[in-house]
Short mmCIF file of C-alpha atoms and ligand atoms in Angstrom, two decimals:
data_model
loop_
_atom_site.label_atom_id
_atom_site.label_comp_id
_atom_site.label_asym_id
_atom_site.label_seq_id
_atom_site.Cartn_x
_atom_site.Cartn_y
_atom_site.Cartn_z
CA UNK A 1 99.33 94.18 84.28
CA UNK A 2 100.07 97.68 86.12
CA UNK A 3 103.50 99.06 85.35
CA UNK A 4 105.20 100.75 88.25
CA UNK A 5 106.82 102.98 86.92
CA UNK A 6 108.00 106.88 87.70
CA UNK A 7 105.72 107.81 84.14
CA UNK A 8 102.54 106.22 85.53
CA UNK A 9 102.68 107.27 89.07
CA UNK A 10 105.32 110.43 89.53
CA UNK A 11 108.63 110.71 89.51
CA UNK A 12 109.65 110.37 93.86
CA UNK A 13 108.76 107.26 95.65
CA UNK A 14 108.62 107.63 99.78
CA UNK A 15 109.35 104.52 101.26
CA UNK A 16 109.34 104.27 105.41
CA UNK A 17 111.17 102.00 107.12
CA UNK A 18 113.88 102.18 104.22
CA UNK A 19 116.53 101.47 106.16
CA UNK A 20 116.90 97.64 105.92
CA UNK A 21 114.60 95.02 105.60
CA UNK A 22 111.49 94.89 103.35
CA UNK A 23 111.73 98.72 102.95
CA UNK A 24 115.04 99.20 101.67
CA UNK A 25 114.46 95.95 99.40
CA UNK A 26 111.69 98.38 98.19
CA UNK A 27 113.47 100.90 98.04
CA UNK A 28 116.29 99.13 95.84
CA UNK A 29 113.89 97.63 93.50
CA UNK A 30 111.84 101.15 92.86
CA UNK A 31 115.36 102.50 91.93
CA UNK A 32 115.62 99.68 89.54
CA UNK A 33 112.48 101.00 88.04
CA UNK A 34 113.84 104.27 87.64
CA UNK A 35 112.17 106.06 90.63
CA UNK A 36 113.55 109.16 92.19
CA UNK A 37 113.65 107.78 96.26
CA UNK A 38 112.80 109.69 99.61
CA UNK A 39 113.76 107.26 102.42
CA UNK A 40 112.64 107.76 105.71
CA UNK A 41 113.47 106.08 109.25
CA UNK A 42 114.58 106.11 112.42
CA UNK A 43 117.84 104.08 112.23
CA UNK A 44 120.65 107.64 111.61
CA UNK A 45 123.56 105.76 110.22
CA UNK A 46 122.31 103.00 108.70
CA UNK A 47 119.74 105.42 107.01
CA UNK A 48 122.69 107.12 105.42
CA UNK A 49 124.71 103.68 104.41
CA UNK A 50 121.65 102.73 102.55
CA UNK A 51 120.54 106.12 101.38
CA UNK A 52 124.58 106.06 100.03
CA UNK A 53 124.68 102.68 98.31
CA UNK A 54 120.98 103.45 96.66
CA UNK A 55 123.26 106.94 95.36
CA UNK A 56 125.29 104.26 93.51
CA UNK A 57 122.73 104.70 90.51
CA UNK A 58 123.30 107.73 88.44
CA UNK A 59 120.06 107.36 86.96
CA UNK A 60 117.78 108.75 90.32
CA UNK A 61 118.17 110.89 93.25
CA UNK A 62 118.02 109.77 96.64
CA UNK A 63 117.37 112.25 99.65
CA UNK A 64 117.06 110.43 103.15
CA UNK A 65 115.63 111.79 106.34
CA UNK A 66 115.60 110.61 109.69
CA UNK A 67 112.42 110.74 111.98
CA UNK A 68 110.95 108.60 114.39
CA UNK A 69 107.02 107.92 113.23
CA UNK A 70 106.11 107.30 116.56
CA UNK A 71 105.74 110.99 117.30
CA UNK A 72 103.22 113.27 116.96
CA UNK A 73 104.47 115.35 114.82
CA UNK A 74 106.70 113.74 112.74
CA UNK A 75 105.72 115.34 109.47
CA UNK A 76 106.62 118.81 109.80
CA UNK A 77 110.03 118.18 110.03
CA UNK A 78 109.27 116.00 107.06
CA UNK A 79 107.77 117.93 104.27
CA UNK A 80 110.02 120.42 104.77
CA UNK A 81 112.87 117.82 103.67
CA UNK A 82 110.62 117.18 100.42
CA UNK A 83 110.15 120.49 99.52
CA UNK A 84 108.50 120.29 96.34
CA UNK A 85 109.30 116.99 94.96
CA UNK A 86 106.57 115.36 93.55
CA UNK A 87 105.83 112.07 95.33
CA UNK A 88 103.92 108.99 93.14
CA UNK A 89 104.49 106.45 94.83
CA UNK A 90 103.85 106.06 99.03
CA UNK A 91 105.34 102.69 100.32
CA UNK A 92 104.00 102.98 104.22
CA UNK A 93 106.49 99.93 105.50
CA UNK A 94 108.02 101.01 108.64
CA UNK A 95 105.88 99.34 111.83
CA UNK A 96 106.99 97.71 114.92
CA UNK A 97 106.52 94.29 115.54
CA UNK A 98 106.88 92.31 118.86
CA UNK A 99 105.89 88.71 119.60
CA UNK A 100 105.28 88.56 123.65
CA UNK A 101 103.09 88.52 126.09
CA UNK A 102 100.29 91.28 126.00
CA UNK A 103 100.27 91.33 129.85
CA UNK A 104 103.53 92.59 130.84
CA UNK A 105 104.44 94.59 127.89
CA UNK A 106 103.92 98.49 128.81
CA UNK A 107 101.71 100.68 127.82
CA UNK A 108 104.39 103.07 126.45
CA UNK A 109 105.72 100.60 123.95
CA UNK A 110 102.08 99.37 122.86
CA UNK A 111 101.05 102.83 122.05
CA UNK A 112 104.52 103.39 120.10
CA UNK A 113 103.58 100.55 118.36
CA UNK A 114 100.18 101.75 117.56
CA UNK A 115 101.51 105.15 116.64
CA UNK A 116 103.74 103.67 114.02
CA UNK A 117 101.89 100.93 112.21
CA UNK A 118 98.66 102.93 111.98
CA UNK A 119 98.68 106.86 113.03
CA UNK A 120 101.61 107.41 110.93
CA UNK A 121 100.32 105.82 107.80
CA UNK A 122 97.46 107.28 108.05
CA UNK A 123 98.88 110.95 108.43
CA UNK A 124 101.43 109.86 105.71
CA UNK A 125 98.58 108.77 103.07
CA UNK A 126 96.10 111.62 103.88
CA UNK A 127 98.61 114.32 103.25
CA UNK A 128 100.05 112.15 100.11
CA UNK A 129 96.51 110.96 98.90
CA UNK A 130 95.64 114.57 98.69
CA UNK A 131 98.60 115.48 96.56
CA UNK A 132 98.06 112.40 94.64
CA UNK A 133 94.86 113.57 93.26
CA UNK A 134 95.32 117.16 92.25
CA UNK A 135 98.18 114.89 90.24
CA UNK A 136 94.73 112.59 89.09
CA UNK A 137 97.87 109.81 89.84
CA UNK A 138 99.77 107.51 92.30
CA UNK A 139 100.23 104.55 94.34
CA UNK A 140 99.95 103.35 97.46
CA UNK A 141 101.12 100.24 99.70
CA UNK A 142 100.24 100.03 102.86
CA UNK A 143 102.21 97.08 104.17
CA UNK A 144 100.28 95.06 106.91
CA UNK A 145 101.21 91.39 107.22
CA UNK A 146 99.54 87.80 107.37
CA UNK A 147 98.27 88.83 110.81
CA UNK A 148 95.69 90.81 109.66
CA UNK A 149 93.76 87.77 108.57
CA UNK A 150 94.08 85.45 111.42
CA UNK A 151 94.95 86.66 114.67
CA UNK A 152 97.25 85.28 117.76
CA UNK A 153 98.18 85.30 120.76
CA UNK A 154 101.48 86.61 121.82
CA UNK A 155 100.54 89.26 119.11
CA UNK A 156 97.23 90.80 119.76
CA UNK A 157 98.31 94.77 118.84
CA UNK A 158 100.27 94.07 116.08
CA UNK A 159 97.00 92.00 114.97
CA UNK A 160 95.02 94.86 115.69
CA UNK A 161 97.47 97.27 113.75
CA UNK A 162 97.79 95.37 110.61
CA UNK A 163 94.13 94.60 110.71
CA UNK A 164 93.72 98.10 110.56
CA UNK A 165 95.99 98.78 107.68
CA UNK A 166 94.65 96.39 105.35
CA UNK A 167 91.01 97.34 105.86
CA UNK A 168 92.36 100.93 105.27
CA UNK A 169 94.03 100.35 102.10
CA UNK A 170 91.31 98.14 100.75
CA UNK A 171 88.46 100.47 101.69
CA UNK A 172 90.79 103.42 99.65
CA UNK A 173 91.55 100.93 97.04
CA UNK A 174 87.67 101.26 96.26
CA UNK A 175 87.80 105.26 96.89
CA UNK A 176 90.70 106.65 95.00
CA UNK A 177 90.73 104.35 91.79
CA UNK A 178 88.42 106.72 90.28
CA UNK A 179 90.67 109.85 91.40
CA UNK A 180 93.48 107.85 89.74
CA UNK A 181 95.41 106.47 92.53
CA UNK A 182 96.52 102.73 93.37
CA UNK A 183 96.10 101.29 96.89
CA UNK A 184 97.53 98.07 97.99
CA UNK A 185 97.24 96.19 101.09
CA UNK A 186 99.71 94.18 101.13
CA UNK A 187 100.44 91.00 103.67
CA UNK A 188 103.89 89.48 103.91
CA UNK A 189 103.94 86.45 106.03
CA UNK A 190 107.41 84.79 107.57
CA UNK A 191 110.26 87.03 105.62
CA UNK A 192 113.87 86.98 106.20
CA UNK A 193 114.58 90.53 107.61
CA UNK A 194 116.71 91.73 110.24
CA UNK A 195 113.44 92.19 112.23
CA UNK A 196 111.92 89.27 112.12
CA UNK A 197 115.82 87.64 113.05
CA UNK A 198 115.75 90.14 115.96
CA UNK A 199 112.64 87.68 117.28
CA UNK A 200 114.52 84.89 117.68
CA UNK A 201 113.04 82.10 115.41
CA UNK A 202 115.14 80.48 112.88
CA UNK A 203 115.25 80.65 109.25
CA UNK A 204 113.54 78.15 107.81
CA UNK A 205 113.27 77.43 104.28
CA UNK A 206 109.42 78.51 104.63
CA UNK A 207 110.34 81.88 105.07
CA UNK A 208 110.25 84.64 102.01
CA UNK A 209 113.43 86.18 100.77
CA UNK A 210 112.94 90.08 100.75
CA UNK A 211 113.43 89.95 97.02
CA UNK A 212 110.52 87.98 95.78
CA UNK A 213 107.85 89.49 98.92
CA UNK A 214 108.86 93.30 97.59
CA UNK A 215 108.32 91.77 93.54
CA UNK A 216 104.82 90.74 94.55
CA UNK A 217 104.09 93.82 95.64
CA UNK A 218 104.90 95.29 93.09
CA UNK A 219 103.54 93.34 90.96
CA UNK A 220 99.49 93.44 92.09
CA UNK A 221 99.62 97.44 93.00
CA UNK A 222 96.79 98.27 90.93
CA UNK A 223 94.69 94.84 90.37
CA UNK A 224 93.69 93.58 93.35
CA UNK A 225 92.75 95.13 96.91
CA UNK A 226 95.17 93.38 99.12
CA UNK A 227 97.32 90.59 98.10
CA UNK A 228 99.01 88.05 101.07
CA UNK A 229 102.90 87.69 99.64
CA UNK A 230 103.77 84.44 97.95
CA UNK A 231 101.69 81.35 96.33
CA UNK A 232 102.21 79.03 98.98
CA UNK A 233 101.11 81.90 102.12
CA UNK A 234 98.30 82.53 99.99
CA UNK A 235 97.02 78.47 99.56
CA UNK A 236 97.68 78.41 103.56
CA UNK A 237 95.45 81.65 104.22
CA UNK A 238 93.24 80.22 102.08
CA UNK A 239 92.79 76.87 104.01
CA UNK A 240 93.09 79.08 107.68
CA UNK A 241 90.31 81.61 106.21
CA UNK A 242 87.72 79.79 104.58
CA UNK A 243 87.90 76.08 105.59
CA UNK A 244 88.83 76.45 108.85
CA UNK A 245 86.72 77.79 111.68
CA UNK A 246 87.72 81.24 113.26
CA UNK A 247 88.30 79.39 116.68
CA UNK A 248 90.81 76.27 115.10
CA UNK A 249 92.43 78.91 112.86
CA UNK A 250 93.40 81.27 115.86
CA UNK A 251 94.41 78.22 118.32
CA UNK A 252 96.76 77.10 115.28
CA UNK A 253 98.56 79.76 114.96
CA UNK A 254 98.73 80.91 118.03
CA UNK A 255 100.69 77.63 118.94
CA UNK A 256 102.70 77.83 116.17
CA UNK A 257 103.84 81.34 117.16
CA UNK A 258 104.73 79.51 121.13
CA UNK A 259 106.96 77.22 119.18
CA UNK A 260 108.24 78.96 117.13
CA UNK A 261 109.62 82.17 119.64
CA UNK A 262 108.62 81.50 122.61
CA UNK A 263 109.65 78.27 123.68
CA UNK A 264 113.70 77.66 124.02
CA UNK A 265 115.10 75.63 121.52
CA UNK A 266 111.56 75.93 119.66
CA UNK A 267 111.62 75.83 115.46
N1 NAP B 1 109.67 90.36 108.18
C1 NAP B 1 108.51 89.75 108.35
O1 NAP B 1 108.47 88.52 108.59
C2 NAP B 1 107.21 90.51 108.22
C3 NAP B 1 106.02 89.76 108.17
C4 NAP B 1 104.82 90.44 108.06
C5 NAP B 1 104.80 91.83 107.99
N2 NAP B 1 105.97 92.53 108.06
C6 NAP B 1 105.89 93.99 108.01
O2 NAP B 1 106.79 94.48 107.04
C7 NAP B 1 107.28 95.76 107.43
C8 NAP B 1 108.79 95.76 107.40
O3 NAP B 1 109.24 94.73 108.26
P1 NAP B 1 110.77 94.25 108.33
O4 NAP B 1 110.75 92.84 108.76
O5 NAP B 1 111.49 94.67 107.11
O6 NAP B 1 111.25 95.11 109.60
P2 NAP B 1 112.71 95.57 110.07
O7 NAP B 1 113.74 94.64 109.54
O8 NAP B 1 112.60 95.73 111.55
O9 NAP B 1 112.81 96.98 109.37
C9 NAP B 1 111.84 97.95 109.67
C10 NAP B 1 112.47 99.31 109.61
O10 NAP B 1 111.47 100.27 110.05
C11 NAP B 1 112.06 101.08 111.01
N3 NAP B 1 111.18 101.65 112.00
C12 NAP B 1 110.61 101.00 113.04
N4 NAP B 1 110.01 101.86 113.87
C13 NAP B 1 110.22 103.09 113.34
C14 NAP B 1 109.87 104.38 113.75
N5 NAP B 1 109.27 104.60 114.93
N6 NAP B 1 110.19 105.44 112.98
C15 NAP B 1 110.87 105.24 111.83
N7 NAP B 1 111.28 104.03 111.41
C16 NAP B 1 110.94 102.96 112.15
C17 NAP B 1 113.03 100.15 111.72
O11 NAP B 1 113.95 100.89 112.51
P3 NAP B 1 114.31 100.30 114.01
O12 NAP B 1 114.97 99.00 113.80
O13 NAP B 1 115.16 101.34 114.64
O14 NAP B 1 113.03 100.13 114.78
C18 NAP B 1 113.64 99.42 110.57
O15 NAP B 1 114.71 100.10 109.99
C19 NAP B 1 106.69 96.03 108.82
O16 NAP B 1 105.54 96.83 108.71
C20 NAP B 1 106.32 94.64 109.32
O17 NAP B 1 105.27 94.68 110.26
C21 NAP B 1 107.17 91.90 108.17
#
């Protein structure tokens, strides 16, 4: 099994989105693991609480820098915080997600969207990839979700983003292993974040803890392609991928995701 570790990959991990949620759950468990942290995101003050309680370890440093990915050019402003810190590991987390109607949502919001769960990781890992292999090392996870393999309604960018991230990681997962750099798509499905509470559904005892989705992670960078996050999403991808036509696997989920946020009172 890969070890993720600073010695394998570099001593600096960037992790987006590393604020709360899955990110700073990635970010936390990195530090565990001895990695030197760059945390990025748009949320100022809760950047720096997290960036301050990550400090906490003696063992790493932790610079933090605030920047909203949606913009064009976001990573000026960035690499000149990173100076010439060496980073191994890319975690591309931060995206947007919305469940609604595609209809009434505007156009300014959808392209944000689109911005930040594809443009940006693709400016981040071009830039990073590069670095990675005049270092002939690295990692990278490119976190898209369940929704890449069977789309919705009430969801179609965010399908179409995190379709596009896990094609991109796997088709670089094929590319850069011989340059010496790990790629990872990686798929969470239901987990409990303070994003996915923002949508309104309850938490169920279905849904992933942040712990054990970031863990997986972790664990296949550098054996498989793309992974989908826990046993059980991965038996029920299985079933809506394989044994179930396109056509019943869409309808199902897209009236699961009515029940589950849309309607009042719904699951
Ligand atoms: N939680 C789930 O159930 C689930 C399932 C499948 C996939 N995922 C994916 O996992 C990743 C993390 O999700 P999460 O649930 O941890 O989300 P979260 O709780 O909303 O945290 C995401 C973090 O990214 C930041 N971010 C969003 N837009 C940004 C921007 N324009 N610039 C910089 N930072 C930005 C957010 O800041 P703001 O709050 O200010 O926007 C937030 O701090 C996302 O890519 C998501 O699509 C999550």
């Amino acid at each position: 099994m890969t070890q993720v570790t600073p010695e394998k990959y570099g001593p600096w991990a960037l992790v987006t989105g590393a604020a709360r949620g899955l990110g700073y759950e990635f970010a936390r468990q990195l530090a565990e693991r001895g990695f030197s942290l760059i945390l990025v995101d748009k949320l100022d003050d809760q950047l720096a609480e997290s960036a301050s309680a990550l400090s906490a370890n003696d063992d790493i440093d932790v610079i933090y820098y605030c920047v909203d990915l949606a913009q064009d050019h976001f990573m000026g402003g960035l690499l000149e915080a990173i100076g010439d810190r060496q980073v191994g590991l890319l975690i591309n987390n931060a995206g947007i997600a919305k469940i609604g109607e595609f209809l009434p949502q505007s156009i300014d919001f959808l392209t944000a969207q689109l911005s930040v769960n594809t443009r940006a990781v693709l400016h981040l890992t071009h830039y990073f990839a590069n670095k990675m292999a005049e270092q002939e090392r690295g990692g990278i996870i490119i976190v898209g979700s369940l929704a890449a393999e069977v789309a919705s309604a009430y969801n179609a960018n965010y399908c179409g983003t995190k379709a596009y991230d896990v094609k991109f990681a796997e088709s670089l997962w094929a590319e850069l292993r011989p340059r010496g750099i790990d790629v990872l798509g990686f798929m969470p499905s239901s987990t409990a974040t303070p994003g996915y509470a923002a949508e309104g559904s309850k938490m169920t005892e279905s849904i992933m803890d942040v712990e054990s989705t970031v863990s997986d992670a972790l664990r296949f960078l550098g054996r498989v392609p793309s992974v989908v996050a826990g046993k059980n999403n991965r038996i029920s991808n299985f079933v809506m991928t394989r044994l179930l036509s396109r056509m019943k696997a869409i309808q199902l989920v897209s009236s699961h995701i009515r029940k589950t946020f849309l309607v009042k009172g719904g699951s």
